[in-house]
Tab-separated table of C-alpha atoms in Angstrom:
chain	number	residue	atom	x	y	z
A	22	UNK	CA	155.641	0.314	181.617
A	23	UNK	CA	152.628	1.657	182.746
A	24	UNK	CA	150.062	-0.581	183.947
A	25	UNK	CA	147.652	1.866	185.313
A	26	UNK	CA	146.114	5.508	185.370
A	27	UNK	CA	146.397	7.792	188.350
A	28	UNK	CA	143.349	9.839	189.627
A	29	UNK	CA	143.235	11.504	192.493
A	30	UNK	CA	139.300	12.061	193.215
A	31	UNK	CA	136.312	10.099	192.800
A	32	UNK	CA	135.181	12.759	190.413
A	33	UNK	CA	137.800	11.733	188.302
A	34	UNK	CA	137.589	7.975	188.733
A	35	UNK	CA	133.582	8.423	187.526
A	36	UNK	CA	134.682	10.042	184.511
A	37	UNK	CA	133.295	8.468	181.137
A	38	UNK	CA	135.503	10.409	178.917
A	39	UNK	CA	138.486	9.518	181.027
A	40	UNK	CA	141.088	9.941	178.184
A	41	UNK	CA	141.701	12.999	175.879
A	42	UNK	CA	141.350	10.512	173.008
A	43	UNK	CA	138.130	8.972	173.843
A	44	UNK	CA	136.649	13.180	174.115
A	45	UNK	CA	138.461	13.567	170.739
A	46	UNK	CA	136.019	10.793	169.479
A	47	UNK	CA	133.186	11.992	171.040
A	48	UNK	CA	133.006	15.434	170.451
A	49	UNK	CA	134.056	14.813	166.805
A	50	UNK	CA	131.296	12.656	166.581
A	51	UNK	CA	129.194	15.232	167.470
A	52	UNK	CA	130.272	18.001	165.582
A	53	UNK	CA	130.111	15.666	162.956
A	54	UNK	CA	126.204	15.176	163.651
A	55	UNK	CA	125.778	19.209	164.089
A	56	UNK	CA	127.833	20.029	160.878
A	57	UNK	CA	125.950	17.012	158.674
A	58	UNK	CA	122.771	18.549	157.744
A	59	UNK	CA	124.906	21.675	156.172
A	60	UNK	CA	127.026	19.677	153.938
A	61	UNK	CA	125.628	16.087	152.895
A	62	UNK	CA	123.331	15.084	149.991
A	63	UNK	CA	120.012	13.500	150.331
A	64	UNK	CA	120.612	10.176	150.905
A	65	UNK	CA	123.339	10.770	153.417
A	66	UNK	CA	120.783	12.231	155.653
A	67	UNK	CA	118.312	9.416	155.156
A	68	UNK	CA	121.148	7.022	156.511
A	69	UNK	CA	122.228	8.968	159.710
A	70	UNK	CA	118.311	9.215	160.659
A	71	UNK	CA	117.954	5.619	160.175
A	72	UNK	CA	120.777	5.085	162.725
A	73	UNK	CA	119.728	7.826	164.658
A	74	UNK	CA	116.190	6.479	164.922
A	75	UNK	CA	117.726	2.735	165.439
A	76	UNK	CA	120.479	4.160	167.834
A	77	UNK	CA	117.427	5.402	170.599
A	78	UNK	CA	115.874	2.222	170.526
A	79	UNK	CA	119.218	0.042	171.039
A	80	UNK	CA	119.707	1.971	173.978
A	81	UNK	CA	116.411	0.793	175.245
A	82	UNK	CA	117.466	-2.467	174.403
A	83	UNK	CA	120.638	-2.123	176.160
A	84	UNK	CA	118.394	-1.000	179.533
A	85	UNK	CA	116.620	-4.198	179.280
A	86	UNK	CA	119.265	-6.918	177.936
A	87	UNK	CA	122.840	-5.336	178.423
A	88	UNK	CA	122.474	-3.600	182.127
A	89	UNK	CA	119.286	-5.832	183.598
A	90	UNK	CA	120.159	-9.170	181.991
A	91	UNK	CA	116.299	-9.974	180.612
A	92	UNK	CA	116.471	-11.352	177.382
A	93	UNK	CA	113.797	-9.886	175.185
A	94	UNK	CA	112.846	-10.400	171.293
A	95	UNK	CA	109.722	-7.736	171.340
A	96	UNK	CA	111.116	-4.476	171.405
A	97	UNK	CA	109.780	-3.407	167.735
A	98	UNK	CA	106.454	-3.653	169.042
A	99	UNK	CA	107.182	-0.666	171.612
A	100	UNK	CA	108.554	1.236	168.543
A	101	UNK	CA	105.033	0.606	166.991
A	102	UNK	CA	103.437	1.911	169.891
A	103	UNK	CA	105.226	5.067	169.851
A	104	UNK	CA	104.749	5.267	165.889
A	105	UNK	CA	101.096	4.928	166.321
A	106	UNK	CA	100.383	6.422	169.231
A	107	UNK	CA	102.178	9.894	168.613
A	108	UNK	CA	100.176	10.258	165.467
A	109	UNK	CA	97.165	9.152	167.016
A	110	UNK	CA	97.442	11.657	170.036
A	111	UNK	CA	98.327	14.642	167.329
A	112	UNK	CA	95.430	13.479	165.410
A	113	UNK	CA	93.267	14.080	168.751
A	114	UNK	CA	94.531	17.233	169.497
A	115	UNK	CA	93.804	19.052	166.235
A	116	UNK	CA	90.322	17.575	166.554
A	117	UNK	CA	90.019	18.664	170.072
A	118	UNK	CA	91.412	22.171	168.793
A	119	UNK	CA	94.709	22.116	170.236
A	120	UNK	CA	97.435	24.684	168.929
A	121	UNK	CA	99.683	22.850	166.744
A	122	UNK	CA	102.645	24.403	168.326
A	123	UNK	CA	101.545	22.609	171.782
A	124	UNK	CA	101.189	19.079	169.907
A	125	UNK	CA	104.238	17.746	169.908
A	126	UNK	CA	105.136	18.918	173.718
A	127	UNK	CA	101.723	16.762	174.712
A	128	UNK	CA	102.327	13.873	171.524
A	129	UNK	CA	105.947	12.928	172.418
A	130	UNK	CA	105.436	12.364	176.271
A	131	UNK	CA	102.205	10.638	175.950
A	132	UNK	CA	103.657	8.365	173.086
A	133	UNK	CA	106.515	7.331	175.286
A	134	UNK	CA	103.970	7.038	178.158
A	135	UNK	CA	101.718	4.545	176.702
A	136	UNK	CA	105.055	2.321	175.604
A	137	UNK	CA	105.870	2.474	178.828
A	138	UNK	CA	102.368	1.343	180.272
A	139	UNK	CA	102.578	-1.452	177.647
A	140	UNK	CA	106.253	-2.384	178.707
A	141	UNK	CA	105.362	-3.012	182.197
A	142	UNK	CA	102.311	-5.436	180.946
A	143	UNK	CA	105.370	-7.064	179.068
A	144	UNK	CA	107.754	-7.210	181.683
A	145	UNK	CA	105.280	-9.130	184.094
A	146	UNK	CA	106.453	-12.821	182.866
A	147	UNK	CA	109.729	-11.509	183.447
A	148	UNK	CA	109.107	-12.287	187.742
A	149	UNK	CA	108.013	-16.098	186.738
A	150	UNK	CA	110.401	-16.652	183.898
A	151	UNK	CA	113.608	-16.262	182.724
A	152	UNK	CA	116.149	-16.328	180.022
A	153	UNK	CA	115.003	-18.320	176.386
A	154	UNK	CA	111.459	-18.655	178.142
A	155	UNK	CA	111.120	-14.804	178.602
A	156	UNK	CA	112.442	-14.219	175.233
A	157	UNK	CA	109.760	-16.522	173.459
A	158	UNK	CA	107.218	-14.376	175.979
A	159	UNK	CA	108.036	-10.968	174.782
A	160	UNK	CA	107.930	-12.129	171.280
A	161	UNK	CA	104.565	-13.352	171.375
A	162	UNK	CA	103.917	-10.044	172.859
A	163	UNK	CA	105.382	-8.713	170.026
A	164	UNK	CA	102.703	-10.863	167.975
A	165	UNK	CA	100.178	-9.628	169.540
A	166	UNK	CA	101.114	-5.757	169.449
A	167	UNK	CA	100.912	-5.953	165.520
A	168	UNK	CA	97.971	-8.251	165.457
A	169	UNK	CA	96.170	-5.539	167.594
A	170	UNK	CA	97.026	-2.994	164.907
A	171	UNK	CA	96.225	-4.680	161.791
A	172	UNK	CA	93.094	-5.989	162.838
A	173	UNK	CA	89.299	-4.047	161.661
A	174	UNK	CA	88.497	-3.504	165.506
A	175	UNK	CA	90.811	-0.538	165.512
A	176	UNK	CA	91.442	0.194	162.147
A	177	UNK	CA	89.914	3.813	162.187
A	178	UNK	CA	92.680	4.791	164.483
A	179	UNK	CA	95.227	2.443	163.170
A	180	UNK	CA	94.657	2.520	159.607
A	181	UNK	CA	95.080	-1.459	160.031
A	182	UNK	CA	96.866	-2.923	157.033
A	183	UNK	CA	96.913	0.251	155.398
A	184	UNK	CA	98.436	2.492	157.663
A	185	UNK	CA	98.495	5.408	159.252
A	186	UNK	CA	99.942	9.191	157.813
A	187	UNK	CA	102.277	10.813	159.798
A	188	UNK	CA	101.929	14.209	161.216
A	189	UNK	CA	104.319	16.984	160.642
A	190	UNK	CA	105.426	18.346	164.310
A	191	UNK	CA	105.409	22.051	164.768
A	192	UNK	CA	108.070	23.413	167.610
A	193	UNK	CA	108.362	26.629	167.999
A	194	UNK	CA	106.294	27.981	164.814
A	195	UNK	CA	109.284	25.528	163.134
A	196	UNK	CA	107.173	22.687	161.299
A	197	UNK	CA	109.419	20.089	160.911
A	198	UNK	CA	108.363	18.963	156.905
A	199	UNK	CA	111.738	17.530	155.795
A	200	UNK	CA	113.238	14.746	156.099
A	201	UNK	CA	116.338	17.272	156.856
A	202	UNK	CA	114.592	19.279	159.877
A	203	UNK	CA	113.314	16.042	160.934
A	204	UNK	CA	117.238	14.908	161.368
A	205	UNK	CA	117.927	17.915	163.597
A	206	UNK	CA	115.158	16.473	166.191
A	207	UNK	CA	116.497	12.530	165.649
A	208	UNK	CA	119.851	13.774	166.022
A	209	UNK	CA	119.144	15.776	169.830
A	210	UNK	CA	117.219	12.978	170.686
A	211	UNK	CA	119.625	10.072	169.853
A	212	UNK	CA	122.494	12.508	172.359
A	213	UNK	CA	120.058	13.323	175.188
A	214	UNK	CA	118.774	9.398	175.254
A	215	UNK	CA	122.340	8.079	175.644
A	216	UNK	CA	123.391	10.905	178.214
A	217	UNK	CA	120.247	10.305	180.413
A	218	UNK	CA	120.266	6.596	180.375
A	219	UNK	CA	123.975	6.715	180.487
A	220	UNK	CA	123.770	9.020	183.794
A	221	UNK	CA	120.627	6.649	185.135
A	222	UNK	CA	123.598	3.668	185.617
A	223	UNK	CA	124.884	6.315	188.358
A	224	UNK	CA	121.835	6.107	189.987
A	225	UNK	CA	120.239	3.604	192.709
A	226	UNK	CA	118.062	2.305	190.083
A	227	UNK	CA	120.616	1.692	187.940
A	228	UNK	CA	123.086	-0.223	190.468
A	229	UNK	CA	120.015	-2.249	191.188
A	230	UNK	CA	119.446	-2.841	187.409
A	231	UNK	CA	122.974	-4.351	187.290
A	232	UNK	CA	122.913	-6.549	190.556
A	233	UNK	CA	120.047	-7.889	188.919
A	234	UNK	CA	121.536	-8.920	185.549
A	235	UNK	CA	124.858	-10.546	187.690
A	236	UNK	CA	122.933	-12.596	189.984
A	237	UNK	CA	119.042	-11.594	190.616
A	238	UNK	CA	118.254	-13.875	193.726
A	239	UNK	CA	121.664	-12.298	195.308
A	240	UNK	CA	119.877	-8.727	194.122
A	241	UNK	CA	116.764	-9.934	195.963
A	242	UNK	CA	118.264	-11.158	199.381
A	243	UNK	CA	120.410	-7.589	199.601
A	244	UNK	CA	117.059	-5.866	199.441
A	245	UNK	CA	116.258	-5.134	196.004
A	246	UNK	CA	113.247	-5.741	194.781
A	247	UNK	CA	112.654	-8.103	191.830
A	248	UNK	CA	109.368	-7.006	191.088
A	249	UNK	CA	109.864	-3.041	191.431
A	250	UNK	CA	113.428	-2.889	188.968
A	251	UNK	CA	112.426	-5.489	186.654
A	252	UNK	CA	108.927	-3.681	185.658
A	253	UNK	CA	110.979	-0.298	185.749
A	254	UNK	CA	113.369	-1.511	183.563
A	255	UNK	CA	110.947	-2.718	180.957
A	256	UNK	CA	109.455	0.559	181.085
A	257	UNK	CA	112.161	2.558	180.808
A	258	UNK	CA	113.547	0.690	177.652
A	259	UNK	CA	110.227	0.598	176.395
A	260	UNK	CA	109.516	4.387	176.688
A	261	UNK	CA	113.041	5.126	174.774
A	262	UNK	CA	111.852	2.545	172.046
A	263	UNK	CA	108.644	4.469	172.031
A	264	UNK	CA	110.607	7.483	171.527
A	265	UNK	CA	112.326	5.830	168.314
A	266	UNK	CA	109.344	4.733	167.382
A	267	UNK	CA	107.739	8.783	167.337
A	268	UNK	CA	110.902	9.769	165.600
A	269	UNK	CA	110.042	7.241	162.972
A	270	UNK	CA	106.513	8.212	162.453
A	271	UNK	CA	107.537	12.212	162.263
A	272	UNK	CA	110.215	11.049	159.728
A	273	UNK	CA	108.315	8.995	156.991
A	274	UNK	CA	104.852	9.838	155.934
A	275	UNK	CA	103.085	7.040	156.939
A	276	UNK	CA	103.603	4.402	159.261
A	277	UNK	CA	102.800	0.497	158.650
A	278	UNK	CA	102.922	-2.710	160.957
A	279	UNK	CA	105.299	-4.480	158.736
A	280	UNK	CA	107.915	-1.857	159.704
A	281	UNK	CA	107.391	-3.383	163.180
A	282	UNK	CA	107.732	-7.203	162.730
A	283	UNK	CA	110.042	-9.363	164.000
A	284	UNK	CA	112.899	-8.711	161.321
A	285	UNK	CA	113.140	-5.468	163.372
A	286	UNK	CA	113.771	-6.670	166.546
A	287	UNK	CA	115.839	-9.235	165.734
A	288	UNK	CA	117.684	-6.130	164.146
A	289	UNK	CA	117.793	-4.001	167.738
A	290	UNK	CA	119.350	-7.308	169.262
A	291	UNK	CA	121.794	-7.819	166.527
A	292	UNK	CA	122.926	-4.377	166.925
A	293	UNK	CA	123.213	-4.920	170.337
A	294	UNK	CA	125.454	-8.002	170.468
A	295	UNK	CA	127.833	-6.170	167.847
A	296	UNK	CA	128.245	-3.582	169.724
A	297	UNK	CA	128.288	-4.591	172.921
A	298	UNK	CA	125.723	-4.826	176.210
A	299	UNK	CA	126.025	-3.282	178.674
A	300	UNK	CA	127.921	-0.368	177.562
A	301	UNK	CA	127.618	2.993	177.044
A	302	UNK	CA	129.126	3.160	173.314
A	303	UNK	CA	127.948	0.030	172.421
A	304	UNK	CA	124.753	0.704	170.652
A	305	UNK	CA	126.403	3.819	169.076
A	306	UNK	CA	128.827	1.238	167.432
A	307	UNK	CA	126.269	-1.822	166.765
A	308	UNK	CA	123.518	0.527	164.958
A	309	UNK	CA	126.264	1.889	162.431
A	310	UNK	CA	127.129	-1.325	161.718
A	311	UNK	CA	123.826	-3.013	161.182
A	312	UNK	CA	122.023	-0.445	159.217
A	313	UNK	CA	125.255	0.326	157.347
A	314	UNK	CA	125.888	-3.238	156.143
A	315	UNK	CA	123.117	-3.330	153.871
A	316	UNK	CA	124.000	-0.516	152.395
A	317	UNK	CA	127.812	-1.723	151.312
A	318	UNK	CA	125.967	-4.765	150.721
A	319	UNK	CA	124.103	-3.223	147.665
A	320	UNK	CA	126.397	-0.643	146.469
A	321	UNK	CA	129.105	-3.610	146.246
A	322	UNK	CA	126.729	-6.254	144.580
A	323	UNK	CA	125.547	-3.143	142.457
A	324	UNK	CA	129.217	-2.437	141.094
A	325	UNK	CA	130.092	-6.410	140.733
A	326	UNK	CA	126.550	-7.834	138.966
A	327	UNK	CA	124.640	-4.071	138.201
A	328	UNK	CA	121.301	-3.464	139.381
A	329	UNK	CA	119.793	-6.468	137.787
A	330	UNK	CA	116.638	-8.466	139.840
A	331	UNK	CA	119.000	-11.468	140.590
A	332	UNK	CA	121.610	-9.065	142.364
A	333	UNK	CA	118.762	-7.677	144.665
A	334	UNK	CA	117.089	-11.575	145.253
A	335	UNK	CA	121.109	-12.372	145.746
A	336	UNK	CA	121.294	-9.539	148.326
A	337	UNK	CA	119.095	-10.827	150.510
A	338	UNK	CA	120.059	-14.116	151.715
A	339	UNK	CA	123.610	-12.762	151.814
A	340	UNK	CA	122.280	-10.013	153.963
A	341	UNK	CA	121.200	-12.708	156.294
A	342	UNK	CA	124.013	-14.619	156.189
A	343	UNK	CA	126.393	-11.334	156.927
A	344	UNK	CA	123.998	-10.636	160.336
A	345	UNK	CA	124.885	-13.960	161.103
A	346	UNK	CA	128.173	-13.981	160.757
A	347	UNK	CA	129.099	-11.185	162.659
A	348	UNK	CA	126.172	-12.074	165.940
A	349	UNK	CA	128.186	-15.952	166.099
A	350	UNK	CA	131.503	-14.197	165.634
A	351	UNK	CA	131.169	-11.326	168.265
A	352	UNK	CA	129.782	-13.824	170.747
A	353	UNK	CA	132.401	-16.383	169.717
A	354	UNK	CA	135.726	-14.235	170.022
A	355	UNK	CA	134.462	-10.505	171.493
A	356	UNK	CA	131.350	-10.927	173.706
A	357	UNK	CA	131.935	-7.434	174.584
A	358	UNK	CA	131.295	-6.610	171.188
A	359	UNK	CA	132.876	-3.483	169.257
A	360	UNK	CA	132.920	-1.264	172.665
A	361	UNK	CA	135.770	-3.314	173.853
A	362	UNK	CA	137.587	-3.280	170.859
A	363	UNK	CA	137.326	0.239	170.641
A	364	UNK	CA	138.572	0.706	174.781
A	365	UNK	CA	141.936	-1.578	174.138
A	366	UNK	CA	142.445	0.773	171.148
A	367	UNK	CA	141.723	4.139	172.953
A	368	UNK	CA	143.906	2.161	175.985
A	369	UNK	CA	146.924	1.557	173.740
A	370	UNK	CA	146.626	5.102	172.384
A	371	UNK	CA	146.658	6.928	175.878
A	372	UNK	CA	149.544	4.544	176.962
A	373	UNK	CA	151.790	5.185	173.875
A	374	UNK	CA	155.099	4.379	173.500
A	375	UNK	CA	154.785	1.905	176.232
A	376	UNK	CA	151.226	0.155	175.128
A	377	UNK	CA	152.160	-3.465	173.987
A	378	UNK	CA	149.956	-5.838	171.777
């Protein structure tokens, strides 16, 4: 039986891809992505952006609750603050006469920098408080973030209850008008979020990250400090949510705050959970499933009652009641969510004939 795989290098023992399997699922996922745009219809595309957009804002999620251990409910309000602010800073630069090719280059950074700067603000309760008292924190920040949007004082850059139109980006000469193009960008930046914030957990930051989230006062008396991680950690996952939230804005044509309320981050969370913190695959998995379950949701209820306006008030609640389900069951029976499930499988299939159970 074997009970073990042999490596013979610490190269090989860091290896994420450390079965030919798991790169068989990886790179077909991939290729998958790349080949999509060629093939699919209309409404296929709208679905993998959706995840794609979700998918780099779980991963900031995962920075935050899966690898630091700080529970937080007001992540959608970073993706507001990247929505906004990238179409605020393009709407700046054409005023202040800058080429539209360099927009984006200046937009994209600056959108993610101001979610950051907001994300440390956030973080700050995070050295006094802890666990359901730091999640009830960010959510009121989360409150606030929309209120601050919505409200007349800043409506001229905001749009307030309106809205605000979306810019189309321009890279390379290459303006980006389709929902289709627009999947090309969600789709590099969904790969190069997970790689770099995968990679970061190889890092000194990132080992710190993690002693914090297993015991934090340990973390503190080895030397790490509490108040340096924890505000980099908010603003990391904050500046990849603002990053989702900039691929949102450049995807739909206008922005507005009730894309940003707390249905969405209860969303992120969910996906989270399902998936499974702390690991690298895990908000790949999660995402599919939550913004995929709606979906089967309505086709199904479509084909059993037709389109009718008590199917879609029926869809709803049941929606509700599905999210439930699977957040109590993961955490009841699989608290490492999907990921896991997905390892033992991969596990079994590299150990075949002798894999049991």
């Amino acid at each position: 039986m074997i009970i073990g795989n042999r490596k013979t290098s610490y190269l090989e023992d860091e290896k994420i891809l450390n079965n030919n399997y798991k790169k068989a699922f990886v790179f077909g996922m991939i290729a998958l992505a790349i080949a999509l745009p060629f093939f699919a219809d209309d409404y296929t595309i709208l679905m993998a952006s959706l995840v794609g957009i979700m998918l780099i804002a779980v991963v900031g999620v995962n920075v935050v609750i899966g690898y630091t251990g700080l529970l937080s409910l007001g992540h959608a309000g970073f993706v507001a603050i990247g929505a906004y602010s990238v179409s605020i800073i393009h709407n700046l630069l054409g005023e202040w006469g800058v080429p539209d090719v360099l927009q984006p280059w200046l937009a994209l950074p600056g959108a993610m920098g101001v979610a950051a700067l907001i994300g440390i603000l956030v973080g700050l309760p995070s050295l006094r408080v802890k666990g359901i008292y730091l999640a009830v924190a960010t959510l009121s920040a989360n409150f606030i973030i929309i209120f601050l949007i919505e409200i007349d004082t800043f409506s001229q850059w905001t749009g307030g209850r309106l809205g605000l139109t979306t810019p189309d980006p321009n890279f390379f000469g290459w303006v980006l008008d389709s929902q289709r193009e627009v999947y090309a960008l969600i789709a590099f930046c969904a790969f190069a979020t997970i790689l770099m914030v995968q990679n970061l957990f190889r890092t000194r930051v990132g080992r710190a990250f993690i002693a914090i989230r297993e015991k934090d006062y340990s973390a503190e008396i080895l030397g790490v400090s509490l108040l340096k991680y924890k505000l980099t950690s908010f603003a990391i996952s904050a500046a990849c949510c603002g990053l989702a939230g900039a691929m949102a804005a450049y995807f739909y044509a206008k922005v507005l705050p009730e894309q940003f309320e707390l249905a969405l981050s209860l969303q992120l969370v969910a996906a989270l959970i399902v998936g499974g913190m702390g690991r690298t695959m895990g908000p790949v998995f999660g995402t599919i499933i939550i913004v995929l379950v709606p979906e089967i949701l309505k086709i199904s209820m479509g084909a059993m009652m037709g389109s009718s306006i008590e199917a879609a008030q029926l869809r709803a609640p049941i929606q509700e009641i599905v999210f439930g389900g699977l957040i109590i069951g993961f955490v009841l029976f699989e608290p490492l969510g999907i990921s896991q499930i997905m390892d033992r499988f991969f596990r079994a299939l590299n150990r075949w004939p002798f894999a049991r159970g």
